[in-house]
XYZ file of C-alpha atoms in Angstrom:
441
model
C 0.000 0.000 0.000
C 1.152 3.599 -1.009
C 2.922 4.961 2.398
C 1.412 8.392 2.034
C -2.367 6.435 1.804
C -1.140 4.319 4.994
C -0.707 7.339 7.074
C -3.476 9.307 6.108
C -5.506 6.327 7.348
C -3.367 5.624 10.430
C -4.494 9.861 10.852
C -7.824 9.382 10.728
C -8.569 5.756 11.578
C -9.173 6.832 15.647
C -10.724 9.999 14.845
C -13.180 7.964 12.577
C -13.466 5.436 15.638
C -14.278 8.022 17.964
C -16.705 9.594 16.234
C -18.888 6.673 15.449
C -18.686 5.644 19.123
C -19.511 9.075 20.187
C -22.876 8.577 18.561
C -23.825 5.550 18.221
C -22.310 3.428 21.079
C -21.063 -0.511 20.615
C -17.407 -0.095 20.868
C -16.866 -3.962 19.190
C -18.699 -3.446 16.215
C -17.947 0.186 15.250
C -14.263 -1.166 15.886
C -14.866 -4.057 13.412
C -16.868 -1.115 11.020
C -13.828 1.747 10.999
C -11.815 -1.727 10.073
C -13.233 -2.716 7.182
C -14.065 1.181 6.291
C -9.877 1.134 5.967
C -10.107 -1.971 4.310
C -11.846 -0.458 1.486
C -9.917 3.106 1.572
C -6.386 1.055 1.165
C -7.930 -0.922 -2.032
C -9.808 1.850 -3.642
C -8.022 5.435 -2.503
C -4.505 4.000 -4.364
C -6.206 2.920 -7.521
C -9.450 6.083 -7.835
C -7.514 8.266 -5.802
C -8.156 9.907 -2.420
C -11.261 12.012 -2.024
C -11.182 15.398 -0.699
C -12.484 14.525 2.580
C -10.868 11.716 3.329
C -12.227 11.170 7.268
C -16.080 12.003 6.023
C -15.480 9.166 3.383
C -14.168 6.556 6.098
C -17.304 8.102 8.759
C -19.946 7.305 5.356
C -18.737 3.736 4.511
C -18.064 3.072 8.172
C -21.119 4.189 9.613
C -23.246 2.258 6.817
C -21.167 -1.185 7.275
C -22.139 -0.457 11.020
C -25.505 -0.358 9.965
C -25.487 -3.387 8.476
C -23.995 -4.980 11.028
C -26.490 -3.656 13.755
C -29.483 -4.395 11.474
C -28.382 -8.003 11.264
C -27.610 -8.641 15.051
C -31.279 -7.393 15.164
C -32.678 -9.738 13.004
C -30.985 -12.455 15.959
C -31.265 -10.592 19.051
C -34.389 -8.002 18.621
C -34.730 -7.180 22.321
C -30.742 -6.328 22.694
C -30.633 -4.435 19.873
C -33.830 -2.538 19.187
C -32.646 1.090 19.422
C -30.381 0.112 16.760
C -33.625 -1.270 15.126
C -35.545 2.148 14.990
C -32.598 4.701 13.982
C -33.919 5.858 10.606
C -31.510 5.025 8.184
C -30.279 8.915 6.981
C -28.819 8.643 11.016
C -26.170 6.391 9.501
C -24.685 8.702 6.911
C -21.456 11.054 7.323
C -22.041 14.590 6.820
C -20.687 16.973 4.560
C -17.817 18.202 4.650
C -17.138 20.829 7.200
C -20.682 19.566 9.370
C -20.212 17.556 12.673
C -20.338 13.812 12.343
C -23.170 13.384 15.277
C -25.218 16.165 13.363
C -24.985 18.424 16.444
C -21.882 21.012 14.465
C -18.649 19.598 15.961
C -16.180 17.124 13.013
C -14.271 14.480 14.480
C -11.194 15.617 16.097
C -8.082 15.168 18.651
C -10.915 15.436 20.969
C -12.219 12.446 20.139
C -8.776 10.812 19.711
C -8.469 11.499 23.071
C -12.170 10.870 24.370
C -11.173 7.164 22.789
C -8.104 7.057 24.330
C -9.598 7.848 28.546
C -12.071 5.359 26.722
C -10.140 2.236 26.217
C -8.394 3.144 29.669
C -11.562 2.897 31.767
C -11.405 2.219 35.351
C -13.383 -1.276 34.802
C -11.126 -2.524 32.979
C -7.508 -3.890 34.472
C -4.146 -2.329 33.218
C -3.428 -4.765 30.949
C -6.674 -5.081 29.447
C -6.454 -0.994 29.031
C -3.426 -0.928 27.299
C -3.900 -3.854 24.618
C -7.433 -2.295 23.899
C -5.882 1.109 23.269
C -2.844 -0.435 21.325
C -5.127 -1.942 19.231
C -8.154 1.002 18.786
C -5.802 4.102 18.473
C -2.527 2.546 17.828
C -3.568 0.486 15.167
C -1.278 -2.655 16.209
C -1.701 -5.941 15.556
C -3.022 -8.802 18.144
C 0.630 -10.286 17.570
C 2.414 -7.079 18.086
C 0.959 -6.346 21.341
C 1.298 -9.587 22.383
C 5.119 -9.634 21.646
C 5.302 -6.076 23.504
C 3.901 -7.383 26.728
C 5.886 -10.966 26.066
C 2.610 -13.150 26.491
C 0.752 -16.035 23.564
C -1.115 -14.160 21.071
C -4.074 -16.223 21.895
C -3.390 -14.956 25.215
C -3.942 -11.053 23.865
C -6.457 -12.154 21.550
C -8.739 -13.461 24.836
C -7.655 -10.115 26.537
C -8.642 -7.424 23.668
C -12.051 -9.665 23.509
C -13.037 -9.170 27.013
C -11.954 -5.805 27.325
C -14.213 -4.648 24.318
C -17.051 -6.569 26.210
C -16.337 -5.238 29.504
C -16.849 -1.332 28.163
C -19.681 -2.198 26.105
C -22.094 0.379 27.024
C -20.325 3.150 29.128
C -20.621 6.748 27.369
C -18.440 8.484 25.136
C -17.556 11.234 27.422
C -14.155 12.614 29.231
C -13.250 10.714 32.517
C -14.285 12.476 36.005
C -12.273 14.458 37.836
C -12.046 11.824 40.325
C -11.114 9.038 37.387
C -8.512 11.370 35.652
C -5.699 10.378 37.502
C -5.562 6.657 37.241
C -6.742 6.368 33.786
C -4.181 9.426 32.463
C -1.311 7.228 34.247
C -2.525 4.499 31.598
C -3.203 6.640 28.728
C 0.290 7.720 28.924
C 1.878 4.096 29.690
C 0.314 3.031 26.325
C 1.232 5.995 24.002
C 4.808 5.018 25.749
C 4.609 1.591 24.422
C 3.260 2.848 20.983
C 6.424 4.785 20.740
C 8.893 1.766 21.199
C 6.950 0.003 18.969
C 7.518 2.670 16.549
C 11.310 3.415 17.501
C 12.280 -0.169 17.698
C 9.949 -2.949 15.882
C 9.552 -6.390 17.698
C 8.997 -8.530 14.542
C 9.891 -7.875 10.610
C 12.013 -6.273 7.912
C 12.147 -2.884 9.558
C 14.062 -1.250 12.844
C 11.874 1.938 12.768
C 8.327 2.051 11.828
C 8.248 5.583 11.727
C 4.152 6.053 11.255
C 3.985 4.650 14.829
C 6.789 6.788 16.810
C 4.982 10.136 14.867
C 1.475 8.750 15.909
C 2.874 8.532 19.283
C 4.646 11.742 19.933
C 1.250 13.796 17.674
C -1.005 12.220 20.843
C 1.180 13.073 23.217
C 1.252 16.623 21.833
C -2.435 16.505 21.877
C -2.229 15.116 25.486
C 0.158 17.949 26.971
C -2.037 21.081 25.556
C -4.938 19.417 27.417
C -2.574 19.240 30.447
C 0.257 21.708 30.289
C 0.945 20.982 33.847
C 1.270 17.823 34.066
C 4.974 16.595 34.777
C 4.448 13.365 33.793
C 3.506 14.442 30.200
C 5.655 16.593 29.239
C 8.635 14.023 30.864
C 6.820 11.850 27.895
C 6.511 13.857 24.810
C 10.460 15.176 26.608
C 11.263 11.232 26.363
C 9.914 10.461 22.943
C 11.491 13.471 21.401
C 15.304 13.003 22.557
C 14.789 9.935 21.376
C 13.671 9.684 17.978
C 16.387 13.157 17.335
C 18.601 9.800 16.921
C 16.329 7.736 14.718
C 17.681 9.141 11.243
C 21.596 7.642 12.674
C 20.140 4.776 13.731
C 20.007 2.173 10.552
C 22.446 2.237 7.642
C 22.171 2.504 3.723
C 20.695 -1.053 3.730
C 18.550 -0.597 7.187
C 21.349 -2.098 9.481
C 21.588 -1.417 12.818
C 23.664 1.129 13.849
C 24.434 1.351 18.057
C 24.454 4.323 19.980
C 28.496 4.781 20.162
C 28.924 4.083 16.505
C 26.431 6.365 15.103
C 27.130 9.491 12.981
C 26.125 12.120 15.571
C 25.671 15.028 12.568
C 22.872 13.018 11.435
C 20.564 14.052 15.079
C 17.974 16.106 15.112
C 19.317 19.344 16.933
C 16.050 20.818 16.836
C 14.779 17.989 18.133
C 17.043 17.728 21.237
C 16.694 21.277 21.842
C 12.841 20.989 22.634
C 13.208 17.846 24.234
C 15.932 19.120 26.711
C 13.797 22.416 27.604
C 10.699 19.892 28.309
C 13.047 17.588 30.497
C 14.035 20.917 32.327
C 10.316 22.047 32.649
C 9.421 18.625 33.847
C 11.408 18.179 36.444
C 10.447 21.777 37.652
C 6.866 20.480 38.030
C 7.488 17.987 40.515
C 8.910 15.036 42.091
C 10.073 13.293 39.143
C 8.369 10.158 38.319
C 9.700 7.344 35.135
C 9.133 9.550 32.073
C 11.035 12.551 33.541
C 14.058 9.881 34.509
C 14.273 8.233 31.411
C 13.801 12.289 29.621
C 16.511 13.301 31.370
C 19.232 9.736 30.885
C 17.871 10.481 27.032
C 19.061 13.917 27.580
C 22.708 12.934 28.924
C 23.268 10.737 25.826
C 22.170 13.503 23.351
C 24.328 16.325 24.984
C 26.958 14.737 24.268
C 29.502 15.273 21.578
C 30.917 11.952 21.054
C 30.626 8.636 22.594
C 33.018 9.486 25.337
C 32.032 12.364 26.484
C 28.834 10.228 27.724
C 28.312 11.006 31.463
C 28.079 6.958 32.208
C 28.181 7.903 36.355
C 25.323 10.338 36.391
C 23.489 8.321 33.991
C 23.946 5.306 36.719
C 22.828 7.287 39.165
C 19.572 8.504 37.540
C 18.644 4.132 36.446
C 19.372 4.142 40.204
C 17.045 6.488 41.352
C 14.400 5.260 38.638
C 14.393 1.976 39.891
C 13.850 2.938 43.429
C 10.857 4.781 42.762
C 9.714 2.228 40.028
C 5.873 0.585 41.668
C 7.261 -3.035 40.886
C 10.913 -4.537 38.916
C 11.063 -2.747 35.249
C 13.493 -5.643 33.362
C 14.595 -3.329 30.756
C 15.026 -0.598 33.164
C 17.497 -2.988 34.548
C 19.363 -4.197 32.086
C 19.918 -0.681 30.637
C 21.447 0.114 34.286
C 23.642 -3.314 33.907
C 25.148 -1.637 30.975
C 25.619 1.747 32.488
C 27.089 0.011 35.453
C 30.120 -1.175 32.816
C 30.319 1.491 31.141
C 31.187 3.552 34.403
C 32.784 0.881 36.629
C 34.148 -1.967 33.725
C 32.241 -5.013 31.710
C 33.073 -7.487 35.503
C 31.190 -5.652 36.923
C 27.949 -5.780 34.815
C 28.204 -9.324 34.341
C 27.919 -9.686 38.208
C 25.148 -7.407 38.400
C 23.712 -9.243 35.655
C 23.418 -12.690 37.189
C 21.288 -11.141 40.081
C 18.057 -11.471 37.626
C 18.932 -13.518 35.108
C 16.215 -15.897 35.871
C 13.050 -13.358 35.270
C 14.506 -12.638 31.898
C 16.090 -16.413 30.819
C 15.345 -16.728 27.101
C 14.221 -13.471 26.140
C 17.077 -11.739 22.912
C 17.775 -8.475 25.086
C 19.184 -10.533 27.845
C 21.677 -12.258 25.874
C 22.886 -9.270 23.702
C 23.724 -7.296 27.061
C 25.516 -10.368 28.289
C 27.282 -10.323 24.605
C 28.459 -6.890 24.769
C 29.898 -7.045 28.332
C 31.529 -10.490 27.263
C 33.124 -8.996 24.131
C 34.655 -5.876 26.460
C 35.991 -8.378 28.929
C 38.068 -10.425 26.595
C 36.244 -13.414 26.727
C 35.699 -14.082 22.484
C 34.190 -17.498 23.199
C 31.296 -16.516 25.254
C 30.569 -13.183 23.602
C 30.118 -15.378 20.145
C 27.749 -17.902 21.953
C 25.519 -15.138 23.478
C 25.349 -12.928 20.159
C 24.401 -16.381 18.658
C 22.054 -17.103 20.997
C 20.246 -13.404 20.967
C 19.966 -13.260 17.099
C 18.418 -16.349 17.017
C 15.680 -15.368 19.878
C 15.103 -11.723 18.368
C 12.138 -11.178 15.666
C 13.293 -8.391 14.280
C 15.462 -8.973 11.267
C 17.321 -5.687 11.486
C 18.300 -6.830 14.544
C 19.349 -10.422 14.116
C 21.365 -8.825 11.028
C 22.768 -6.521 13.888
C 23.938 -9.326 15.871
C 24.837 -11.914 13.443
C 27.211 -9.590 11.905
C 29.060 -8.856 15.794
C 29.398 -12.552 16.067
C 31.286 -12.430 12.371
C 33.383 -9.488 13.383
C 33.953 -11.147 16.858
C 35.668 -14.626 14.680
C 37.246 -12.476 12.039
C 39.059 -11.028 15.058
C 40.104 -14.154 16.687
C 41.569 -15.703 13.562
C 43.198 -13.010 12.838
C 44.871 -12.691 15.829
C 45.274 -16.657 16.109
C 46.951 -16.622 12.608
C 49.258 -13.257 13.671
C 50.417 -15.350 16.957
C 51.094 -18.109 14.748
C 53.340 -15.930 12.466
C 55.058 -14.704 14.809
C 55.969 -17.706 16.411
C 57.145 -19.166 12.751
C 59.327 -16.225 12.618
C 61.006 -16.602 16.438
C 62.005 -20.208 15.543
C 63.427 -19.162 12.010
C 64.698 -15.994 13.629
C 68.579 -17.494 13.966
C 68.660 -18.881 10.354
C 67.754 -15.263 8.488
C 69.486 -13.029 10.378
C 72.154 -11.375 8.699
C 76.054 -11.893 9.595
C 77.312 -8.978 12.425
């Protein structure tokens, strides 16, 4: 599908969502609606072209396929679904352009991004049920993505996203209460964070960056922080998300290989970029005791400030995973293992791989484990095991930019060793023939 047609439906495919909930209710099947709505768009917009309202065509063929759909569930369950029966049939047609989709003046808009978003995080519904339903209703992610984000079956998610449309089935299309705001904003954010490193690193498939999912990201949490200007906790976010993707464009090479942090070209960064996210980081941690998003902000900030790979403040970034994890609500994994590798960067590779067997267990099997016990194995000498844990991550990871990534340390790693196996061996040839060349005094 044409990438400029993929993100103009990525755009308006929430917006679309929201405003058919926002009138007529039943979260599943307006879901299933918008869905094949963007079905149709992706075959027809590339081949007729796209139509000058684009969102008031997806609302039209959307809201009629939900029609259809209601009309038949009536014809099986009249008594569930007779409101849907009576709603005269002009109700399920978009408006023209410029008209609100509800027929009451307002269009579809961030609002209702948003409105969905405090939607699919409703009290009722657990954490994890809120942020695989919002992964999949505004993120636009795949049942097997999410499921690889949050490391569980995709049956698993599939059982989870099913329950959780069930479970809201019902409640108004409104703004949380004052009351609700809190706990369902702390969610709102967690999944727009998990959008993002879906976006900045994919789990699965030919590409590193799926850039339509980091932008989709950072645009909500835009949208999120000129709702709340205030809130600390946002603006460490959208703070987080921008120093972060500055690096994306260093990040791959001309053939989408993976690039790390210390060997990237650091004139490729977005300056602008770091210069927003650094003043947000700043302005964060002015609002308040600083929570995650304004810890990770600010490590993100260290890294981008400086000039080349060792001028990297490895002892202050330490002390920041430190502090995170302290004030973390349970044990963060990742959070970890990126402190493991600060921890040797500051102190030397022995003393990561220490720190490293402390929680080996809760991580055995999973590719980030064994690339961090890789890297700290190639900086301590030790060839052999380095090779078997690059192996070992590439062939756990399910992203082939990063597999590539690995594979080609493990190569480097052997060229290495028989190089220096064959130099040793020359230069013991030439100390035993040494006494035979030399030339006469």
């Amino acid at each position: 599908m044409n990438h400029d047609v993929e993100d103009l439906l990525r755009h308006h495919a929430p917006q679309v969502l929201g405003a058919l909930v926002r009138r007529y209710g039943h979260f599943d099947p307006a879901e299933d609606a918008v869905q094949e709505a963007l079905l149709a768009a992706a075959r027809q917009w590339p081949r007729d072209g796209v139509p000058d309202n684009p969102r008031g065509w997806l609302i039209r063929v959307a809201s009629r396929k939900l029609m259809d759909q209601l009309r038949a569930d009536e014809a099986r369950r009249r008594r569930e679904e007779a409101e849907a029966a009576l709603a005269p049939r002009d109700a399920f047609t978009a408006p023209p352009p410029g008209e609100g989709a509800s027929g009451e003046g307002r269009a579809p808009s961030e609002d209702d991004t948003l409105t969905l978003l405090f939607l699919c995080c409703h009290p009722d519904l657990t954490p994890a049920a809120q942020i695989a339903l919002t992964l999949r209703a505004v993120g636009g992610l795949t049942t097997a993505e999410i499921a690889r984000a949050h490391l569980v079956p995709e049956a698993t998610m599939a059982q989870r996203i099913s329950r959780a449309k069930q479970r809201i089935k019902g409640v108004p299309f409104r703004p949380p209460r004052p009351e609700d705001r809190d706990q369902r904003l702390a969610a709102v954010l967690q999944v727009l964070y998990l959008i993002f490193n879906e976006g900045y690193t994919a789990t699965s498939g030919r590409e590193l960056h799926r850039a339509d999912l980091a932008r989709e990201a950072i645009r909500l949490t835009r949208a999120v922080r000129r709702l709340l200007p205030r809130e600390g906790a946002v603006t460490g976010l959208l703070a987080l998300m921008l120093l972060t993707e500055a690096r994306s464009a260093a990040r791959t090479g001309p053939h989408g290989e993976l690039i790390p942090l210390d060997e990237q070209d650091r004139a490729l960064w977005d300056r602008d970029a770091i210069r927003e996210g650094t003043a947000l980081v700043e302005e964060a941690l002015a609002e308040g005791p600083a929570g995650a998003y304004q810890l990770q902000a600010a490590i993100a900030a260290l890294h981008d400030e400086a000039e080349r790979p060792e001028d990297t403040d490895w002892p202050q970034i330490l002390a920041l995973y430190d502090l995170l994890l302290r004030r973390a609500p349970e044990p963060d994994p990742m959070a970890e293992l990126s402190r493991v590798v600060a921890l040797a960067m500051a102190h030397g590779p022995e003393a990561g791989l220490v720190e490293l067997g402390s929680f080996e267990e809760r991580l055995a099997g999973h590719h980030r484990l064994d690339a961090v016990r890789a890297h700290l194995l190639e900086r301590a000498g030790d060839t052999e095991g380095a090779l078997a844990a690059y192996q070992a991550a590439a062939a756990r990871t399910l992203s082939v930019p990063e597999a590539r990534y690995l594979r080609t340390r493990a190569a480097r790693l052997r060229d290495r060793d028989r190089d220096r196996a064959g130099q040793e061996g020359q230069d013991g040839q030439d100390r035993q023939e040494g006494p035979d060349v030399q030339p006469s005094p």
